PDB file of C-alpha atoms in Angstrom:
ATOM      1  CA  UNK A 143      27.786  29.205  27.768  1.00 81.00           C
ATOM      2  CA  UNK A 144      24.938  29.385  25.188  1.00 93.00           C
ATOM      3  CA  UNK A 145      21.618  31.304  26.087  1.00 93.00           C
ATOM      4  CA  UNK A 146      19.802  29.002  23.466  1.00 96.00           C
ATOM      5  CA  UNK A 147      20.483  26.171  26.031  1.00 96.00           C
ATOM      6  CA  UNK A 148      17.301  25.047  27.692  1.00 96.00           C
ATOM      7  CA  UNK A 149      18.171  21.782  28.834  1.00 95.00           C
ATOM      8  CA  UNK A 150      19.612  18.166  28.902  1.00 97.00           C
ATOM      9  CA  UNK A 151      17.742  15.263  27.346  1.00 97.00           C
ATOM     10  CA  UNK A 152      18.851  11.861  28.388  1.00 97.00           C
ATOM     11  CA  UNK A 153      18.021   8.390  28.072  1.00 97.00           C
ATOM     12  CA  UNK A 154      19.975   5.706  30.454  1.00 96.00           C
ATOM     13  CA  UNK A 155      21.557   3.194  28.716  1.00 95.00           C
ATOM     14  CA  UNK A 156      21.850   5.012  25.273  1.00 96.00           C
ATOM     15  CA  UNK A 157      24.022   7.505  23.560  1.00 95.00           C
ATOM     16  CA  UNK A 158      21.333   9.889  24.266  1.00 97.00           C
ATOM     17  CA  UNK A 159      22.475  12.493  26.483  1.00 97.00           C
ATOM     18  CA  UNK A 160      22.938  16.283  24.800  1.00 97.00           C
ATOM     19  CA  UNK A 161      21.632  19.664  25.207  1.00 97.00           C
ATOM     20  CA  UNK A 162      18.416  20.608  23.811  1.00 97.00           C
ATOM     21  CA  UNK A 163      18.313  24.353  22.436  1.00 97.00           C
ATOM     22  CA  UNK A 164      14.905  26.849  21.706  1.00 96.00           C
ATOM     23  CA  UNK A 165      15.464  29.528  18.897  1.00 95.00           C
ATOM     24  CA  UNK A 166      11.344  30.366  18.552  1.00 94.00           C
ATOM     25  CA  UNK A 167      11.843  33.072  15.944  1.00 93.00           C
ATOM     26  CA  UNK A 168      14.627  30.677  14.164  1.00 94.00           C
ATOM     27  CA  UNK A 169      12.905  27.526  15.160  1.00 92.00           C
ATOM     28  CA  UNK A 170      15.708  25.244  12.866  1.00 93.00           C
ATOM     29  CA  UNK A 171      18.910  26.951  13.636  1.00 95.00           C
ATOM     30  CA  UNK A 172      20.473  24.187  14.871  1.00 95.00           C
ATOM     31  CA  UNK A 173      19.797  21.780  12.241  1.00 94.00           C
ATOM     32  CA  UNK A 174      22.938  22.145  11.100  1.00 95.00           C
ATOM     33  CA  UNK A 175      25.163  23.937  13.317  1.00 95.00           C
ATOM     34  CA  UNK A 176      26.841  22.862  16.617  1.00 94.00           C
ATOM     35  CA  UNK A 177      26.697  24.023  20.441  1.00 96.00           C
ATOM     36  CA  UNK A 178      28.799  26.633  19.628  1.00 94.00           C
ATOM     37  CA  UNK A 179      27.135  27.963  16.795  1.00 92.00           C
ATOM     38  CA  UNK A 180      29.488  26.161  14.149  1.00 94.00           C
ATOM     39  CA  UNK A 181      28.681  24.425  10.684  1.00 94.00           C
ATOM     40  CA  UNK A 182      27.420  20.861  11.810  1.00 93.00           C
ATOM     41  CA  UNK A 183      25.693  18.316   9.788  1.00 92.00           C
ATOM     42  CA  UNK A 184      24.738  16.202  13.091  1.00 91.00           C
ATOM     43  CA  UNK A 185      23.354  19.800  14.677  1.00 93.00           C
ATOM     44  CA  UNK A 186      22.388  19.698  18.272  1.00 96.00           C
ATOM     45  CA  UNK A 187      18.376  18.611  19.217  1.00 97.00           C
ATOM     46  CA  UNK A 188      16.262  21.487  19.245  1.00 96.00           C
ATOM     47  CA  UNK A 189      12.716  22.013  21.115  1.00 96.00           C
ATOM     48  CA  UNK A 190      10.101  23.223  18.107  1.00 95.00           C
ATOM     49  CA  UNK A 191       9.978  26.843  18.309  1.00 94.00           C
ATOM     50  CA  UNK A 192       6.012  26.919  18.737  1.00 93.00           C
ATOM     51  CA  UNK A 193       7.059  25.090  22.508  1.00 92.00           C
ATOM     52  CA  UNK A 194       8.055  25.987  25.727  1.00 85.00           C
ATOM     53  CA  UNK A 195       9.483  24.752  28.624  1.00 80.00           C
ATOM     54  CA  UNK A 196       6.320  24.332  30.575  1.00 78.00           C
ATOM     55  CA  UNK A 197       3.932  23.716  27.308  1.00 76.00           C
ATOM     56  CA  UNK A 198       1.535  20.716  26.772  1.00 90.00           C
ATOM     57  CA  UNK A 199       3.815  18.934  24.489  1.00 95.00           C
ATOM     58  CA  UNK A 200       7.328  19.152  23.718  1.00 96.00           C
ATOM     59  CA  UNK A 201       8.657  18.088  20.740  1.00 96.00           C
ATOM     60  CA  UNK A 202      12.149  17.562  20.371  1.00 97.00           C
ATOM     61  CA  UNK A 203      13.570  17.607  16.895  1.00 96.00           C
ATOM     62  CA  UNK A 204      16.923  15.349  16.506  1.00 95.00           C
ATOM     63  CA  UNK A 205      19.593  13.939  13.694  1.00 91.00           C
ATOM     64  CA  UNK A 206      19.277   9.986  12.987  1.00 90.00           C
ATOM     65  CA  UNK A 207      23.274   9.860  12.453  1.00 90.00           C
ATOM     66  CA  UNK A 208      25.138   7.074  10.643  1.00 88.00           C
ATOM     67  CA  UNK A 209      27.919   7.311  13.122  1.00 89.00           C
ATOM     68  CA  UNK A 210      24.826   6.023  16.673  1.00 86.00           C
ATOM     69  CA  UNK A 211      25.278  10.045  17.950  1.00 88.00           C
ATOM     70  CA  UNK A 212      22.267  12.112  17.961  1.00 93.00           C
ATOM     71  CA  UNK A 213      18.761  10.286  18.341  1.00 95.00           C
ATOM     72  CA  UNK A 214      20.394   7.148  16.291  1.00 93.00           C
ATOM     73  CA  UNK A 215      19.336   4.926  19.487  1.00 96.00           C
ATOM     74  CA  UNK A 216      15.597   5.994  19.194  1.00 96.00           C
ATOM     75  CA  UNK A 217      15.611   3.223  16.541  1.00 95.00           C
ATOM     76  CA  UNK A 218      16.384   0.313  19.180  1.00 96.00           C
ATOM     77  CA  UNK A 219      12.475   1.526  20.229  1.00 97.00           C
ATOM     78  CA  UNK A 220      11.677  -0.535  16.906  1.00 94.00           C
ATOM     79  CA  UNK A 221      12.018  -3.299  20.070  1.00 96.00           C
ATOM     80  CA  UNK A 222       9.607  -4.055  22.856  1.00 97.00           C
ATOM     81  CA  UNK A 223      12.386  -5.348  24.932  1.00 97.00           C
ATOM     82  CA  UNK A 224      14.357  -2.749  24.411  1.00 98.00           C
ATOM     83  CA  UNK A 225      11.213  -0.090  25.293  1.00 98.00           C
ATOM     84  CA  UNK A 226      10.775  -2.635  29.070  1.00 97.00           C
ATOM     85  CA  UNK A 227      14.376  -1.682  30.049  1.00 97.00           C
ATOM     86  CA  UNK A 228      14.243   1.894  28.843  1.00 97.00           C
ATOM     87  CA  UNK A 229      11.372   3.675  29.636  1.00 97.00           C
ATOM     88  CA  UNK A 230      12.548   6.775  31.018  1.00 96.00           C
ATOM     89  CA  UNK A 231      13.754   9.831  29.070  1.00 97.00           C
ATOM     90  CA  UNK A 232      15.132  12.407  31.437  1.00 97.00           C
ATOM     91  CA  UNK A 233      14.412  16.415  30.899  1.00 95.00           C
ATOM     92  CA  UNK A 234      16.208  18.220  32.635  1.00 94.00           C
ATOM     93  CA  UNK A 235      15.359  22.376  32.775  1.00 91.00           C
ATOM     94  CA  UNK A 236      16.109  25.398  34.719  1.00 89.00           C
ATOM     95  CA  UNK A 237      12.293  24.223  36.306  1.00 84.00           C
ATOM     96  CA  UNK A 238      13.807  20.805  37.463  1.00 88.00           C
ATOM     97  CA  UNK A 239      14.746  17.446  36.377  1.00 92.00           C
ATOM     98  CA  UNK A 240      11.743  15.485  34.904  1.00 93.00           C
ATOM     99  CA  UNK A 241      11.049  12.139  34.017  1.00 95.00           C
ATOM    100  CA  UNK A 242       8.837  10.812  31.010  1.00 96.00           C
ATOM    101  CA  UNK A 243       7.492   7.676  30.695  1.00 97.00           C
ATOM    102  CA  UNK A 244       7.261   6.375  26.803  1.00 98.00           C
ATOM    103  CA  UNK A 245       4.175   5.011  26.182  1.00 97.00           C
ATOM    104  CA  UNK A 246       3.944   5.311  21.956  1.00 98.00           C
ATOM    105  CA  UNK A 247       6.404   4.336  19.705  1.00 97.00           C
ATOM    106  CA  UNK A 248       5.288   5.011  15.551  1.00 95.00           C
ATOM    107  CA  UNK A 249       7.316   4.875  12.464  1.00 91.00           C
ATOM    108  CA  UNK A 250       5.279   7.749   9.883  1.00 88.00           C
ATOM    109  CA  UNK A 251       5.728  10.189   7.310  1.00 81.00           C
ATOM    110  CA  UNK A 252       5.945  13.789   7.077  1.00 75.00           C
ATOM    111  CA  UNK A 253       4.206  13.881   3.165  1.00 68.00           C
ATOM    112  CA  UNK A 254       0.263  14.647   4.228  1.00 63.00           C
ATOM    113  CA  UNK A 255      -1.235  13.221   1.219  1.00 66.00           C
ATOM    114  CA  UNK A 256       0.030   9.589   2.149  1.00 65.00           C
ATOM    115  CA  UNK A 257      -2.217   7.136   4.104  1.00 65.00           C
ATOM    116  CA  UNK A 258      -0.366   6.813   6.992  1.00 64.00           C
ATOM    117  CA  UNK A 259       0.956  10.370   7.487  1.00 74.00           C
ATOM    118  CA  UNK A 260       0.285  11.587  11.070  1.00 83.00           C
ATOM    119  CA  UNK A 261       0.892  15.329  11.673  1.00 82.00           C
ATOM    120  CA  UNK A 262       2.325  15.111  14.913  1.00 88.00           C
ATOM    121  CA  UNK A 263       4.147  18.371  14.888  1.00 85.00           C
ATOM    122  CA  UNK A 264       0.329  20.271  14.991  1.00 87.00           C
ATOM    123  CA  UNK A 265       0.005  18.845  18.329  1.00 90.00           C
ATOM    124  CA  UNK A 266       1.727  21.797  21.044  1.00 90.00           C
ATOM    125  CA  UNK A 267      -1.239  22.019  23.737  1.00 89.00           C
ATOM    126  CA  UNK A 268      -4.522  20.465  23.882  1.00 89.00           C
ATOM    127  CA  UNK A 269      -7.288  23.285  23.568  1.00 87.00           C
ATOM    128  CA  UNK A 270      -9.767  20.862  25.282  1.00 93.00           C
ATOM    129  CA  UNK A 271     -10.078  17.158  26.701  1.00 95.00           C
ATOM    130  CA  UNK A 272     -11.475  15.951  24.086  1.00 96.00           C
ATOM    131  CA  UNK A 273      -8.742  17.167  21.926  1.00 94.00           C
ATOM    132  CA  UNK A 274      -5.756  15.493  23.974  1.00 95.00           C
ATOM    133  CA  UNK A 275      -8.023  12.544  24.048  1.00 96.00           C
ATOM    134  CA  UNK A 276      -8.213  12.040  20.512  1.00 95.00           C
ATOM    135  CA  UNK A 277      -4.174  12.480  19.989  1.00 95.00           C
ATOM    136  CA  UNK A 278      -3.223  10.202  22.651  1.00 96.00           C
ATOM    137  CA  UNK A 279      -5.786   7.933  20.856  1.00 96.00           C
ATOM    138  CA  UNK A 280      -4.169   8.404  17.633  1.00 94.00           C
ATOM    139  CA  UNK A 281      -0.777   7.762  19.103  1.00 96.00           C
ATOM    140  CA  UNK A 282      -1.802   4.551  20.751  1.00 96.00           C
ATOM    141  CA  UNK A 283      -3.238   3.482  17.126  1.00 95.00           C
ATOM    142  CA  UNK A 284      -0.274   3.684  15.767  1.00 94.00           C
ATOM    143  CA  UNK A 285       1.900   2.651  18.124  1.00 96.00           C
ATOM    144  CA  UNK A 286       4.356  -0.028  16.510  1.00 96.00           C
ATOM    145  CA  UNK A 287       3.501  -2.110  20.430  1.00 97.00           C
ATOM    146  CA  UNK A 288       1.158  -1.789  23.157  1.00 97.00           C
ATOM    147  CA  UNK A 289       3.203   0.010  26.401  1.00 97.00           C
ATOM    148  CA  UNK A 290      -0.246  -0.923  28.297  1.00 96.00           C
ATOM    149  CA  UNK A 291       0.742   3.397  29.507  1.00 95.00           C
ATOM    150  CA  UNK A 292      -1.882   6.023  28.335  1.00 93.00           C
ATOM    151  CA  UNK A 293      -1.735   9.680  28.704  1.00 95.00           C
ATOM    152  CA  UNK A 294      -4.642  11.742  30.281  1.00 94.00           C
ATOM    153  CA  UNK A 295      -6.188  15.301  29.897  1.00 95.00           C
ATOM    154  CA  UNK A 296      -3.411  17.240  32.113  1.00 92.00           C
ATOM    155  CA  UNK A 297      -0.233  15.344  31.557  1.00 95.00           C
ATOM    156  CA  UNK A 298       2.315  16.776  29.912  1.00 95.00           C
ATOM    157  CA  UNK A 299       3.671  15.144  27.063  1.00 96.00           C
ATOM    158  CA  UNK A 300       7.798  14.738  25.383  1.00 96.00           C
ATOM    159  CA  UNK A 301       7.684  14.124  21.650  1.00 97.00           C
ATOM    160  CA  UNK A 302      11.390  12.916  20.124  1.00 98.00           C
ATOM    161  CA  UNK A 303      11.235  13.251  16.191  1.00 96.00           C
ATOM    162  CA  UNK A 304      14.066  11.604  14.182  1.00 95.00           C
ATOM    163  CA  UNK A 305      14.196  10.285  10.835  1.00 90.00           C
ATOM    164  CA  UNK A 306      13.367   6.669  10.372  1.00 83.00           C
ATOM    165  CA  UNK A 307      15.800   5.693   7.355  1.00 70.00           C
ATOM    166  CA  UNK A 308      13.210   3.253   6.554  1.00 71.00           C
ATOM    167  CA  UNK A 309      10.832   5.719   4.123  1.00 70.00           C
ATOM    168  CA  UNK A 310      11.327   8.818   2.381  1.00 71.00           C
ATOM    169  CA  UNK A 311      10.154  11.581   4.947  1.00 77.00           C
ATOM    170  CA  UNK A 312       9.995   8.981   7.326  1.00 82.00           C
ATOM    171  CA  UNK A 313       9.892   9.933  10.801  1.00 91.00           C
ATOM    172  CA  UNK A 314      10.574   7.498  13.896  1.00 93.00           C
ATOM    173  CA  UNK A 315       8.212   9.312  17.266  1.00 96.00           C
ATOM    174  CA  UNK A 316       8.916   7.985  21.111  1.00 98.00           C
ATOM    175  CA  UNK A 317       6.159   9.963  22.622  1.00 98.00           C
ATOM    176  CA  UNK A 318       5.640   9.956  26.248  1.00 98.00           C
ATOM    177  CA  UNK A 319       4.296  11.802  29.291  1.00 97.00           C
ATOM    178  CA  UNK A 320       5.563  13.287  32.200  1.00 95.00           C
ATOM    179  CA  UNK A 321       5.491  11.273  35.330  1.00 93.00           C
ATOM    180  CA  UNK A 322       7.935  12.903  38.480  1.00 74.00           C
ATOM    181  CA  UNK A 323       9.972  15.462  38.613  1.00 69.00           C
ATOM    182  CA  UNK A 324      13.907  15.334  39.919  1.00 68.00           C
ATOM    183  CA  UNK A 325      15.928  12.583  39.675  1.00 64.00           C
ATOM    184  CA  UNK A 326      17.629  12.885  43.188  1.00 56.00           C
ATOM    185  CA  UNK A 327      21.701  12.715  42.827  1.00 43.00           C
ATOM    186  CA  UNK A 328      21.645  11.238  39.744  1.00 47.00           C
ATOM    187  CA  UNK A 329      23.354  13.322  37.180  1.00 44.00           C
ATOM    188  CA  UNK A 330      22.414  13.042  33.455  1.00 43.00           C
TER     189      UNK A 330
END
């Protein structure tokens, strides 16, 4: 129906469960605008336009909506318990359907002059070891828990961004890494 379509991003027991679209030379087109193209102010999630489908990390831009749609739930991640009974996010491609398994949850800011700013989005695929090493070390820093889950050199990794509505330019990450790929008959 829509060739920007490149998946289905789901999390059981949430409202999470839309389509994820990939404009690379319009990476933000759907900010604002629905499925179908329309004026939107909840937009659909989007994949950044510097990823693809079978890149190093994904990161998966979403609304933090008023109304719970969008990646509103994300916030419940502010929770251990919640995190221990919901640590699968579902991606499912034209390549398969994968599960993630969160291990980092961080509350941060977008401004890079403040202390505890963490560029995130700079992070599409590791150029060496040493260089995933460090990010998955930086994510476990400031990881709001301990998952007691790392990531290692190889993995491939699923960023969701939202805003945090806790800070200006706040952002609210559930980072995790790839761990099997289809889900059998379940359907998302």
């Amino acid at each position: 129906v829509n060739g920007d379509c490149i998946g289905w991003l789901s999390i059981d027991g949430t409202t999470i469960s839309y389509p994820v679209m990939h404009t690379p030379p319009d990476p933000q087109k759907y900010l604002r605008r629905s499925f179908y193209g329309k004026n939107s102010q909840s937009g659909v999630p989007f994949l950044d336009g510097r990823c693809s489908t079978v890149g190093g990390n994904l990161i998966i831009y979403g609304h933090n909506m008023k109304d719970g749609s969008m990646f509103a739930d994300l916030a419940k991640y502010g929770s251990k318990d919640f995190w221990q009974t919901h640590k699968t996010v579902w991606f499912d491609t034209a390549l398969g359907s994968c599960a993630y398994e969160i291990f980092a949850v961080i509350h941060t800011t977008v401004q890079a002059d403040t202390a505890d700013a963490f560029p995130f989005y700079r992070f599409v695929d590791a150029a060496t070891p040493e260089e995933f090493a460090d990010y998955v070390s930086a994510c476990k820093a400031r990881a709001l828990y301990d998952t007691g889950i790392s990531a290692q050199y190889g993995d491939k990794l699923l960023t969701l961004s939202t805003c945090d509505n806790i800070t200006d330019n706040g952002r609210l990450l559930v980072i995790a890494k790839k761990t099997k790929q289809n889900r059998g008959n379940k359907n998302p």
